[in-house]
Backbone as JSON, one array per atom type, in Angstrom:
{
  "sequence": "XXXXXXXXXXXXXXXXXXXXXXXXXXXXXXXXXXXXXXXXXXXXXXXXXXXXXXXXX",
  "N": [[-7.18, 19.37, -9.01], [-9.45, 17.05, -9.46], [-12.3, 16.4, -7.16], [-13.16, 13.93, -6.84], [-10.79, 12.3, -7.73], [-9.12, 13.28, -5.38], [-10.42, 11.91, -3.26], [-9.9, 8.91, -4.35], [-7.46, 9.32, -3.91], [-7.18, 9.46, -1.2], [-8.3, 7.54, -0.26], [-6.12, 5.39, -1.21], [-4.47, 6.12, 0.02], [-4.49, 5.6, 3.01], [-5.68, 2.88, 2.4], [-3.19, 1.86, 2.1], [-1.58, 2.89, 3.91], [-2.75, 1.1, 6.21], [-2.32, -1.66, 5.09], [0.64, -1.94, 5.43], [0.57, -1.71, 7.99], [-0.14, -4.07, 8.62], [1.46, -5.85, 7.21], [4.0, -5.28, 8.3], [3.46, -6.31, 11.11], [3.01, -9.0, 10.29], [5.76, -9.66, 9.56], [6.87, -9.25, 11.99], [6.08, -11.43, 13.07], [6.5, -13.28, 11.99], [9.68, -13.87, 10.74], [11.07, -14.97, 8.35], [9.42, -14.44, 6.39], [9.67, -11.92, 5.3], [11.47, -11.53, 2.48], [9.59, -12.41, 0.23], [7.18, -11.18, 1.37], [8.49, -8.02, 1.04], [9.23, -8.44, -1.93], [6.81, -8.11, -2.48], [5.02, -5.92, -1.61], [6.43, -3.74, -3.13], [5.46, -4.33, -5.25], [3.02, -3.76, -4.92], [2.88, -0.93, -4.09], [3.81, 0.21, -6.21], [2.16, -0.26, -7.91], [-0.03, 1.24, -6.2], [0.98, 3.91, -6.99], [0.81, 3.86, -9.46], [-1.77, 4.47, -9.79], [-2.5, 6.77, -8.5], [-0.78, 8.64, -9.76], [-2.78, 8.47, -12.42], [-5.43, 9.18, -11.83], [-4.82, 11.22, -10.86], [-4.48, 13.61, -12.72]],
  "CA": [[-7.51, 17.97, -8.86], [-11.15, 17.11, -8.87], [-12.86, 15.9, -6.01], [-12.8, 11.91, -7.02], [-9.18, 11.96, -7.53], [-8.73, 13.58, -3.8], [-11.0, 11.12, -2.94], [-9.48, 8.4, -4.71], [-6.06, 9.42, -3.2], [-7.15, 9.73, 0.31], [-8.24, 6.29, -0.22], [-4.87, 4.91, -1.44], [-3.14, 6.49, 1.36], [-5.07, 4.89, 4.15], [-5.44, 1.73, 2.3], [-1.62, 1.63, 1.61], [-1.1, 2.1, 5.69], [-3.36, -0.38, 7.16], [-1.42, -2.43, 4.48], [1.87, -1.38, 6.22], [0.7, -1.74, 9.31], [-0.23, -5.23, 8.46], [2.77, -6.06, 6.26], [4.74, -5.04, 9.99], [3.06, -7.09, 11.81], [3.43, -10.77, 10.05], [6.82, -9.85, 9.2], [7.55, -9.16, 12.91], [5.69, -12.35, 13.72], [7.57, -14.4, 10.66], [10.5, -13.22, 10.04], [11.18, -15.67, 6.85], [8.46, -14.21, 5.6], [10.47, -11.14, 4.72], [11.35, -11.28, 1.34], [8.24, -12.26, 0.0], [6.27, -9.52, 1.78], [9.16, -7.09, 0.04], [8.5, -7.97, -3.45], [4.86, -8.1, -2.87], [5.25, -4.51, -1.23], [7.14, -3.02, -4.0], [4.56, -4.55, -6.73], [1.67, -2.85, -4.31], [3.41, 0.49, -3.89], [4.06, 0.71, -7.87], [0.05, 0.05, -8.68], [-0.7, 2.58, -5.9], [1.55, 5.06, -7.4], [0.73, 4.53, -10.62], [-3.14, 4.56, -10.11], [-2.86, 7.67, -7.74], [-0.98, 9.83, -10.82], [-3.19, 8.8, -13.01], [-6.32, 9.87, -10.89], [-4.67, 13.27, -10.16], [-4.45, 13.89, -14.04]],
  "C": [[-9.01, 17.89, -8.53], [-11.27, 16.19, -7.75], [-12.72, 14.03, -5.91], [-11.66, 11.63, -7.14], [-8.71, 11.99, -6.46], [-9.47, 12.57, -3.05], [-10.41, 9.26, -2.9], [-7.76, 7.99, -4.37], [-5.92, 9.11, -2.09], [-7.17, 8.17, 0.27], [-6.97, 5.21, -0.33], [-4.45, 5.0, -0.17], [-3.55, 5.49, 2.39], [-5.34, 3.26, 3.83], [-3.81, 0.96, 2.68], [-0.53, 1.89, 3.66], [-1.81, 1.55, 6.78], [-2.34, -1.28, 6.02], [-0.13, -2.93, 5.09], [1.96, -2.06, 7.48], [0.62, -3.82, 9.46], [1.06, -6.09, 7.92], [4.0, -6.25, 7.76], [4.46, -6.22, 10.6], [3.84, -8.58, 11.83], [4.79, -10.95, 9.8], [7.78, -10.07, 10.9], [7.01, -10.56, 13.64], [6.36, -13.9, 12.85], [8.5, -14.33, 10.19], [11.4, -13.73, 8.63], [10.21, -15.34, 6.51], [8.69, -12.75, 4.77], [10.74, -10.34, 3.63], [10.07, -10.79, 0.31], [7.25, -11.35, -0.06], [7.27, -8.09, 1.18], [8.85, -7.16, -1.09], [7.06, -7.71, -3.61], [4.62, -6.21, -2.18], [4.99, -3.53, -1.78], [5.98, -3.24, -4.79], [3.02, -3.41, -6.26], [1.91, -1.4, -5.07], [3.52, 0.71, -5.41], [2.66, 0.57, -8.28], [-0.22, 1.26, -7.6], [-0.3, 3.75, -6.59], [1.1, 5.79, -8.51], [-1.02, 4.95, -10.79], [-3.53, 6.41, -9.35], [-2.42, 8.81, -8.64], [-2.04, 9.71, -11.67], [-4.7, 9.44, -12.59], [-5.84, 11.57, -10.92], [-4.47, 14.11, -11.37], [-5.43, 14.62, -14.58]]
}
């Protein structure tokens, strides 16, 4: 894996849990807010995924 992909990864990761940690938060402060923050989650987590294989390619 070259260096910008590990780079590019590390980034994901740490984006993807301040995200989390945030995502936690309003959900524990809204809890109808729930859903919403699930599909929007899921749609995240599938662009990180897919941007982090193709990076590591």
């Amino acid at each position: 894996m070259s260096p910008l992909a590990q780079a590019v990864t590390l980034l994901l990761i740490l984006v993807t849990l301040l995200l989390a940690a945030c995502i936690g938060y309003v959900i524990h402060r809204h809890p109808q807010l729930t859903a919403p923050f699930a599909a929007a989650t899921t749609a995240i987590a599938l662009v990180i995924t897919c941007v982090t294989t193709i990076a590591s390619r």
